[in-house]
CSV table of N, CA, C and O in Angstrom, one decimal:
chain,number,residue,atom,x,y,z
Q,8,MET,N,53.7,103.8,165.0
Q,8,MET,CA,55.1,104.1,165.1
Q,8,MET,C,55.5,105.0,166.2
Q,8,MET,O,56.6,105.2,166.5
Q,9,ASP,N,54.5,105.5,167.0
Q,9,ASP,CA,54.8,106.4,168.1
Q,9,ASP,C,55.6,105.7,169.1
Q,9,ASP,O,56.4,106.4,169.8
Q,10,ASP,N,55.5,104.4,169.3
Q,10,ASP,CA,56.3,103.7,170.3
Q,10,ASP,C,57.6,103.1,169.8
Q,10,ASP,O,58.2,102.3,170.5
Q,11,PHE,N,58.0,103.4,168.6
Q,11,PHE,CA,59.2,102.8,168.0
Q,11,PHE,C,60.4,103.4,168.7
Q,11,PHE,O,60.6,104.6,168.8
Q,12,THR,N,61.3,102.5,169.2
Q,12,THR,CA,62.6,103.0,169.7
Q,12,THR,C,63.7,102.1,169.3
Q,12,THR,O,63.5,100.9,168.9
Q,13,VAL,N,64.9,102.6,169.3
Q,13,VAL,CA,66.1,101.8,168.9
Q,13,VAL,C,67.1,102.2,170.0
Q,13,VAL,O,67.3,103.3,170.3
Q,14,SER,N,67.7,101.1,170.5
Q,14,SER,CA,68.8,101.3,171.5
Q,14,SER,C,70.1,101.1,170.8
Q,14,SER,O,70.2,100.4,169.8
Q,15,ILE,N,71.2,101.5,171.4
Q,15,ILE,CA,72.5,101.3,170.9
Q,15,ILE,C,72.8,99.9,170.7
Q,15,ILE,O,73.6,99.4,169.9
Q,16,ASP,N,72.3,99.0,171.6
Q,16,ASP,CA,72.5,97.6,171.5
Q,16,ASP,C,71.8,97.0,170.3
Q,16,ASP,O,72.2,95.8,169.9
Q,17,ASP,N,70.9,97.7,169.7
Q,17,ASP,CA,70.2,97.1,168.5
Q,17,ASP,C,71.0,97.4,167.2
Q,17,ASP,O,70.7,96.9,166.1
Q,18,LEU,N,72.1,98.2,167.3
Q,18,LEU,CA,72.9,98.6,166.1
Q,18,LEU,C,74.2,97.7,166.0
Q,18,LEU,O,74.8,97.3,166.9
Q,19,ASP,N,74.5,97.5,164.7
Q,19,ASP,CA,75.8,97.0,164.4
Q,19,ASP,C,76.6,98.0,163.7
Q,19,ASP,O,76.1,98.8,162.9
Q,20,PHE,N,77.9,98.1,164.1
Q,20,PHE,CA,78.8,99.1,163.5
Q,20,PHE,C,79.6,98.5,162.4
Q,20,PHE,O,80.1,97.3,162.6
Q,21,ILE,N,79.8,99.2,161.3
Q,21,ILE,CA,80.7,98.7,160.2
Q,21,ILE,C,81.7,99.7,159.8
Q,21,ILE,O,81.5,100.9,160.1
Q,22,GLY,N,82.7,99.3,159.2
Q,22,GLY,CA,83.7,100.3,158.7
Q,22,GLY,C,84.7,100.6,159.9
Q,22,GLY,O,84.4,100.5,161.0
Q,23,GLN,N,85.9,100.9,159.5
Q,23,GLN,CA,86.9,101.3,160.4
Q,23,GLN,C,87.9,102.3,159.8
Q,23,GLN,O,88.1,102.3,158.6
Q,24,ASP,N,88.4,103.1,160.7
Q,24,ASP,CA,89.4,104.1,160.2
Q,24,ASP,C,88.9,105.0,159.1
Q,24,ASP,O,89.6,105.5,158.3
Q,25,LEU,N,87.6,105.2,159.1
Q,25,LEU,CA,87.0,106.1,158.1
Q,25,LEU,C,87.2,107.6,158.5
Q,25,LEU,O,87.2,107.9,159.7
Q,26,ALA,N,87.4,108.4,157.5
Q,26,ALA,CA,87.6,109.8,157.8
Q,26,ALA,C,86.4,110.6,157.3
Q,26,ALA,O,86.2,110.8,156.1
Q,27,ARG,N,85.6,111.0,158.2
Q,27,ARG,CA,84.4,111.9,157.9
Q,27,ARG,C,83.5,111.2,156.9
Q,27,ARG,O,83.2,111.8,155.8
Q,28,PRO,N,82.9,110.1,157.1
Q,28,PRO,CA,82.1,109.4,156.1
Q,28,PRO,C,80.7,110.0,156.1
Q,28,PRO,O,79.7,109.4,156.5
Q,29,GLU,N,80.6,111.2,155.6
Q,29,GLU,CA,79.4,112.0,155.7
Q,29,GLU,C,78.3,111.6,154.7
Q,29,GLU,O,77.2,111.5,155.1
Q,30,CYS,N,78.7,111.2,153.5
Q,30,CYS,CA,77.7,110.8,152.5
Q,30,CYS,C,77.8,109.3,152.4
Q,30,CYS,O,78.9,108.7,152.3
Q,31,VAL,N,76.7,108.5,152.5
Q,31,VAL,CA,76.7,107.1,152.4
Q,31,VAL,C,75.8,106.6,151.3
Q,31,VAL,O,74.6,107.0,151.3
Q,32,LEU,N,76.3,105.7,150.5
Q,32,LEU,CA,75.6,105.1,149.4
Q,32,LEU,C,75.5,103.6,149.6
Q,32,LEU,O,76.6,103.0,149.8
Q,33,CYS,N,74.4,103.0,149.6
Q,33,CYS,CA,74.3,101.5,149.8
Q,33,CYS,C,73.8,100.9,148.5
Q,33,CYS,O,72.9,101.5,147.8
Q,34,THR,N,74.4,99.9,148.1
Q,34,THR,CA,74.1,99.2,146.8
Q,34,THR,C,73.3,97.9,147.0
Q,34,THR,O,73.3,97.4,148.1
Q,35,GLN,N,72.7,97.5,145.9
Q,35,GLN,CA,71.9,96.3,146.0
Q,35,GLN,C,72.7,95.1,146.3
Q,35,GLN,O,72.2,94.2,146.9
Q,36,ASN,N,74.0,95.1,145.9
Q,36,ASN,CA,74.8,93.9,146.2
Q,36,ASN,C,75.4,93.9,147.6
Q,36,ASN,O,76.2,93.1,148.0
Q,37,GLY,N,75.1,94.9,148.4
Q,37,GLY,CA,75.5,95.0,149.8
Q,37,GLY,C,76.7,95.8,150.1
Q,37,GLY,O,77.1,96.0,151.2
Q,38,ALA,N,77.3,96.4,149.0
Q,38,ALA,CA,78.5,97.3,149.2
Q,38,ALA,C,78.0,98.6,149.7
Q,38,ALA,O,76.9,99.1,149.3
Q,39,ILE,N,78.8,99.3,150.5
Q,39,ILE,CA,78.6,100.6,151.0
Q,39,ILE,C,79.7,101.5,150.5
Q,39,ILE,O,80.9,101.2,150.7
Q,40,PHE,N,79.4,102.7,150.0
Q,40,PHE,CA,80.4,103.7,149.6
Q,40,PHE,C,80.2,104.9,150.5
Q,40,PHE,O,79.1,105.3,150.7
Q,41,VAL,N,81.3,105.4,151.0
Q,41,VAL,CA,81.2,106.6,151.8
Q,41,VAL,C,82.2,107.6,151.3
Q,41,VAL,O,83.3,107.3,150.9
Q,42,ALA,N,81.8,108.9,151.5
Q,42,ALA,CA,82.8,110.0,151.2
Q,42,ALA,C,83.9,109.9,152.2
Q,42,ALA,O,83.7,109.5,153.3
Q,43,ASP,N,85.2,110.2,151.7
Q,43,ASP,CA,86.3,110.0,152.6
Q,43,ASP,C,87.1,111.3,152.6
Q,43,ASP,O,87.6,111.7,151.5
Q,44,LYS,N,87.3,111.9,153.7
Q,44,LYS,CA,88.0,113.2,153.9
Q,44,LYS,C,89.4,113.1,153.4
Q,44,LYS,O,90.0,114.2,153.0
Q,45,ARG,N,90.0,112.0,153.3
Q,45,ARG,CA,91.3,111.8,152.8
Q,45,ARG,C,91.4,112.1,151.3
Q,45,ARG,O,92.5,112.2,150.7
Q,46,GLY,N,90.3,112.4,150.6
Q,46,GLY,CA,90.3,112.8,149.2
Q,46,GLY,C,89.7,111.8,148.2
Q,46,GLY,O,90.1,111.7,147.1
Q,47,GLY,N,88.6,111.2,148.6
Q,47,GLY,CA,87.9,110.3,147.7
Q,47,GLY,C,86.7,109.6,148.3
Q,47,GLY,O,85.9,110.2,149.0
Q,48,VAL,N,86.7,108.3,148.0
Q,48,VAL,CA,85.6,107.4,148.4
Q,48,VAL,C,86.1,106.1,148.9
Q,48,VAL,O,87.1,105.6,148.4
Q,49,THR,N,85.5,105.6,150.0
Q,49,THR,CA,85.9,104.3,150.5
Q,49,THR,C,84.7,103.3,150.3
Q,49,THR,O,83.6,103.7,150.6
Q,50,ARG,N,85.0,102.1,149.8
Q,50,ARG,CA,84.0,101.1,149.6
Q,50,ARG,C,84.2,100.1,150.7
Q,50,ARG,O,85.3,99.6,151.0
Q,51,ILE,N,83.0,99.8,151.4
Q,51,ILE,CA,83.0,98.7,152.4
Q,51,ILE,C,82.2,97.6,151.8
Q,51,ILE,O,81.0,97.7,151.5
Q,52,ALA,N,82.9,96.4,151.6
Q,52,ALA,CA,82.3,95.3,151.0
Q,52,ALA,C,81.4,94.6,152.1
Q,52,ALA,O,81.5,94.8,153.3
Q,53,PRO,N,80.5,93.7,151.6
Q,53,PRO,CA,79.6,93.0,152.5
Q,53,PRO,C,80.4,92.2,153.6
Q,53,PRO,O,79.9,92.0,154.7
Q,54,ASP,N,81.6,91.7,153.2
Q,54,ASP,CA,82.4,91.0,154.2
Q,54,ASP,C,83.2,91.9,155.2
Q,54,ASP,O,84.0,91.4,156.0
Q,55,GLY,N,83.0,93.2,155.0
Q,55,GLY,CA,83.7,94.2,155.9
Q,55,GLY,C,85.0,94.7,155.4
Q,55,GLY,O,85.6,95.6,155.9
Q,56,SER,N,85.6,94.1,154.3
Q,56,SER,CA,86.8,94.6,153.8
Q,56,SER,C,86.6,96.0,153.1
Q,56,SER,O,85.5,96.3,152.7
Q,57,GLN,N,87.7,96.8,153.1
Q,57,GLN,CA,87.5,98.2,152.6
Q,57,GLN,C,88.6,98.4,151.5
Q,57,GLN,O,89.7,97.9,151.5
Q,58,GLN,N,88.2,99.3,150.6
Q,58,GLN,CA,89.1,99.7,149.5
Q,58,GLN,C,88.8,101.2,149.3
Q,58,GLN,O,87.7,101.6,149.2
Q,59,SER,N,89.9,102.0,149.3
Q,59,SER,CA,89.7,103.5,149.1
Q,59,SER,C,90.1,103.8,147.7
Q,59,SER,O,91.1,103.3,147.1
Q,60,PHE,N,89.4,104.8,147.1
Q,60,PHE,CA,89.7,105.4,145.8
Q,60,PHE,C,89.9,106.8,146.0
Q,60,PHE,O,89.0,107.6,146.3
Q,61,LEU,N,91.2,107.2,146.0
Q,61,LEU,CA,91.6,108.6,146.4
Q,61,LEU,C,92.1,109.3,145.2
Q,61,LEU,O,92.8,108.7,144.4
Q,62,ALA,N,91.8,110.6,145.1
Q,62,ALA,CA,92.3,111.5,144.0
Q,62,ALA,C,93.8,111.6,144.1
Q,62,ALA,O,94.4,111.8,145.2
Q,63,GLU,N,94.4,111.5,143.0
Q,63,GLU,CA,95.9,111.7,142.9
Q,63,GLU,C,96.2,113.1,142.3
Q,63,GLU,O,95.6,113.5,141.3
Q,64,GLY,N,97.1,113.8,142.9
Q,64,GLY,CA,97.6,115.1,142.3
Q,64,GLY,C,96.8,116.3,142.7
Q,64,GLY,O,97.2,117.4,142.4
Q,65,ARG,N,95.6,116.2,143.3
Q,65,ARG,CA,94.8,117.3,143.7
Q,65,ARG,C,94.1,117.0,145.0
Q,65,ARG,O,93.7,115.9,145.3
Q,66,GLU,N,94.0,118.0,145.9
Q,66,GLU,CA,93.3,117.8,147.1
Q,66,GLU,C,91.8,118.1,147.0
Q,66,GLU,O,91.5,119.2,146.5
Q,67,ILE,N,91.0,117.2,147.4
Q,67,ILE,CA,89.6,117.4,147.5
Q,67,ILE,C,89.0,117.1,148.8
Q,67,ILE,O,89.6,116.3,149.5
Q,68,LEU,N,87.9,117.7,149.2
Q,68,LEU,CA,87.2,117.4,150.4
Q,68,LEU,C,85.8,117.0,150.1
Q,68,LEU,O,84.9,117.8,150.0
Q,69,PRO,N,85.6,115.7,149.9
Q,69,PRO,CA,84.3,115.2,149.4
Q,69,PRO,C,83.2,115.4,150.4
Q,69,PRO,O,83.4,115.3,151.6
Q,70,ASN,N,82.1,115.8,149.9
Q,70,ASN,CA,80.9,115.9,150.7
Q,70,ASN,C,79.9,114.9,150.1
Q,70,ASN,O,79.8,113.8,150.5
Q,71,GLY,N,79.1,115.3,149.1
Q,71,GLY,CA,78.2,114.4,148.4
Q,71,GLY,C,78.9,113.5,147.4
Q,71,GLY,O,79.8,114.0,146.7
Q,72,ILE,N,78.5,112.3,147.2
Q,72,ILE,CA,79.0,111.4,146.2
Q,72,ILE,C,77.9,110.7,145.4
Q,72,ILE,O,76.8,110.5,146.0
Q,73,ALA,N,78.2,110.4,144.2
Q,73,ALA,CA,77.2,109.7,143.3
Q,73,ALA,C,78.0,108.7,142.6
Q,73,ALA,O,79.0,109.0,141.9
Q,74,LEU,N,77.5,107.4,142.6
Q,74,LEU,CA,78.1,106.3,141.9
Q,74,LEU,C,77.7,106.3,140.5
Q,74,LEU,O,76.5,106.4,140.2
Q,75,GLN,N,78.6,106.3,139.5
Q,75,GLN,CA,78.3,106.3,138.1
Q,75,GLN,C,78.2,104.9,137.6
Q,75,GLN,O,78.7,103.9,138.2
Q,76,PRO,N,77.5,104.7,136.4
Q,76,PRO,CA,77.3,103.3,135.9
Q,76,PRO,C,78.6,102.6,135.6
Q,76,PRO,O,78.6,101.4,135.7
Q,77,ASP,N,79.7,103.3,135.3
Q,77,ASP,CA,81.0,102.7,135.0
Q,77,ASP,C,81.8,102.4,136.3
Q,77,ASP,O,82.9,101.9,136.2
Q,78,GLY,N,81.2,102.7,137.5
Q,78,GLY,CA,81.9,102.5,138.7
Q,78,GLY,C,82.7,103.7,139.2
Q,78,GLY,O,83.3,103.6,140.3
Q,79,SER,N,82.8,104.7,138.4
Q,79,SER,CA,83.5,106.0,138.9
Q,79,SER,C,82.5,106.8,139.8
Q,79,SER,O,81.4,106.3,140.0
Q,80,PHE,N,82.9,107.9,140.2
Q,80,PHE,CA,82.1,108.7,141.1
Q,80,PHE,C,82.1,110.2,140.7
Q,80,PHE,O,83.0,110.7,140.2
Q,81,LEU,N,80.9,110.8,141.0
Q,81,LEU,CA,80.9,112.3,140.9
Q,81,LEU,C,80.9,112.7,142.4
Q,81,LEU,O,80.3,112.1,143.3
Q,82,ILE,N,81.7,113.7,142.6
Q,82,ILE,CA,82.0,114.2,144.0
Q,82,ILE,C,81.7,115.7,144.1
Q,82,ILE,O,82.3,116.5,143.4
Q,83,ALA,N,80.9,116.1,145.1
Q,83,ALA,CA,80.7,117.5,145.4
Q,83,ALA,C,81.9,117.8,146.3
Q,83,ALA,O,82.1,117.2,147.4
Q,84,ASN,N,82.7,118.8,145.9
Q,84,ASN,CA,83.9,119.2,146.7
Q,84,ASN,C,83.7,120.4,147.6
Q,84,ASN,O,83.3,121.4,147.1
Q,85,LEU,N,84.0,120.3,148.8
Q,85,LEU,CA,83.9,121.4,149.8
Q,85,LEU,C,85.3,122.1,150.0
Q,85,LEU,O,85.4,123.0,150.7
Q,86,GLY,N,86.3,121.6,149.3
Q,86,GLY,CA,87.7,122.1,149.4
Q,86,GLY,C,87.8,123.4,148.7
Q,86,GLY,O,86.9,124.1,148.3
Q,87,ASP,N,89.1,123.9,148.6
Q,87,ASP,CA,89.4,125.2,148.0
Q,87,ASP,C,88.9,125.3,146.6
Q,87,ASP,O,88.5,126.4,146.2
Q,88,GLU,N,88.9,124.2,145.9
Q,88,GLU,CA,88.4,124.2,144.5
Q,88,GLU,C,87.0,123.7,144.6
Q,88,GLU,O,86.8,122.5,144.6
Q,89,GLY,N,86.0,124.6,144.6
Q,89,GLY,CA,84.6,124.1,144.7
Q,89,GLY,C,84.1,123.5,143.4
Q,89,GLY,O,84.7,123.8,142.4
Q,90,GLY,N,83.1,122.8,143.5
Q,90,GLY,CA,82.5,122.3,142.3
Q,90,GLY,C,82.2,120.8,142.4
Q,90,GLY,O,82.3,120.2,143.5
Q,91,ILE,N,81.9,120.2,141.2
Q,91,ILE,CA,81.7,118.8,141.1
Q,91,ILE,C,82.8,118.2,140.3
Q,91,ILE,O,83.2,118.7,139.2
Q,92,PHE,N,83.4,117.1,140.8
Q,92,PHE,CA,84.5,116.5,140.1
Q,92,PHE,C,84.2,115.0,139.8
Q,92,PHE,O,83.4,114.4,140.5
Q,93,HIS,N,84.8,114.5,138.8
Q,93,HIS,CA,84.7,113.1,138.4
Q,93,HIS,C,85.9,112.4,138.8
Q,93,HIS,O,87.0,112.7,138.4
Q,94,LEU,N,85.7,111.4,139.7
Q,94,LEU,CA,86.8,110.6,140.3
Q,94,LEU,C,86.7,109.2,139.7
Q,94,LEU,O,85.7,108.5,139.9
Q,95,TYR,N,87.8,108.7,139.1
Q,95,TYR,CA,87.9,107.4,138.6
Q,95,TYR,C,88.5,106.5,139.6
Q,95,TYR,O,89.3,107.0,140.4
Q,96,ARG,N,88.3,105.2,139.5
Q,96,ARG,CA,88.8,104.3,140.6
Q,96,ARG,C,90.4,104.2,140.5
Q,96,ARG,O,91.0,103.8,141.5
Q,97,ASP,N,91.0,104.6,139.4
Q,97,ASP,CA,92.5,104.6,139.4
Q,97,ASP,C,93.1,105.9,140.0
Q,97,ASP,O,94.3,106.1,139.9
Q,98,GLY,N,92.2,106.8,140.5
Q,98,GLY,CA,92.7,108.0,141.1
Q,98,GLY,C,92.7,109.3,140.2
Q,98,GLY,O,92.9,110.4,140.7
Q,99,ARG,N,92.4,109.1,139.0
Q,99,ARG,CA,92.2,110.3,138.1
Q,99,ARG,C,91.1,111.1,138.6
Q,99,ARG,O,90.0,110.6,138.9
Q,100,LEU,N,91.3,112.4,138.5
Q,100,LEU,CA,90.3,113.4,139.0
Q,100,LEU,C,90.1,114.4,137.9
Q,100,LEU,O,91.1,115.0,137.4
Q,101,GLU,N,88.9,114.6,137.4
Q,101,GLU,CA,88.6,115.6,136.3
Q,101,GLU,C,87.5,116.5,136.8
Q,101,GLU,O,86.6,116.2,137.5
Q,102,ASP,N,87.6,117.8,136.3
Q,102,ASP,CA,86.5,118.7,136.5
Q,102,ASP,C,85.3,118.2,135.9
Q,102,ASP,O,85.3,117.7,134.7
Q,103,PHE,N,84.2,118.4,136.5
Q,103,PHE,CA,82.9,118.0,135.9
Q,103,PHE,C,82.0,119.2,135.8
Q,103,PHE,O,81.5,119.5,134.7
Q,104,ALA,N,81.8,119.9,136.8
Q,104,ALA,CA,81.0,121.2,136.8
Q,104,ALA,C,81.7,122.1,137.8
Q,104,ALA,O,81.6,121.8,139.0
Q,105,ARG,N,82.2,123.2,137.4
Q,105,ARG,CA,82.9,124.2,138.3
Q,105,ARG,C,82.1,125.5,138.4
Q,105,ARG,O,82.3,126.2,139.4
Q,106,THR,N,81.2,125.7,137.5
Q,106,THR,CA,80.3,126.9,137.5
Q,106,THR,C,78.9,126.6,137.1
Q,106,THR,O,78.7,125.6,136.5
Q,107,ALA,N,78.0,127.4,137.5
Q,107,ALA,CA,76.6,127.4,137.1
Q,107,ALA,C,76.1,128.8,136.8
Q,107,ALA,O,76.3,129.7,137.7
Q,108,ASP,N,75.7,129.0,135.6
Q,108,ASP,CA,75.3,130.3,135.1
Q,108,ASP,C,76.4,131.4,135.4
Q,108,ASP,O,76.1,132.5,135.8
Q,109,GLY,N,77.6,130.9,135.2
Q,109,GLY,CA,78.8,131.8,135.3
Q,109,GLY,C,79.2,132.1,136.7
Q,109,GLY,O,80.1,132.9,137.0
Q,110,ILE,N,78.6,131.4,137.7
Q,110,ILE,CA,79.0,131.6,139.1
Q,110,ILE,C,79.8,130.4,139.6
Q,110,ILE,O,79.3,129.2,139.4
Q,111,ASP,N,80.9,130.6,140.2
Q,111,ASP,CA,81.7,129.5,140.8
Q,111,ASP,C,80.9,128.7,141.8
Q,111,ASP,O,80.2,129.3,142.6
Q,112,LEU,N,81.0,127.4,141.7
Q,112,LEU,CA,80.4,126.6,142.7
Q,112,LEU,C,81.2,126.5,144.0
Q,112,LEU,O,82.4,126.6,144.0
């Protein structure tokens, strides 16, 4: 592997108009989920179409994301309200973990 190289011409770019897609999850069916600075998660389908799931009523700044079995997300929030939040695809946002051992996350 010492001679392994990749050039920019070897790469394909996907997604458009994404806002700080810092955390990326790839699924077995080819969908890609990315954290979205606009306040949630954006799904990029294998055909390139996109759908955003954004929190309603509260501002969050997603960093890490985890896809849940029911299709919702756990989100590590870097915004003013730190902690882990549960985001449902309909925009509902609930506290999941705000403290650990009595210390604010």
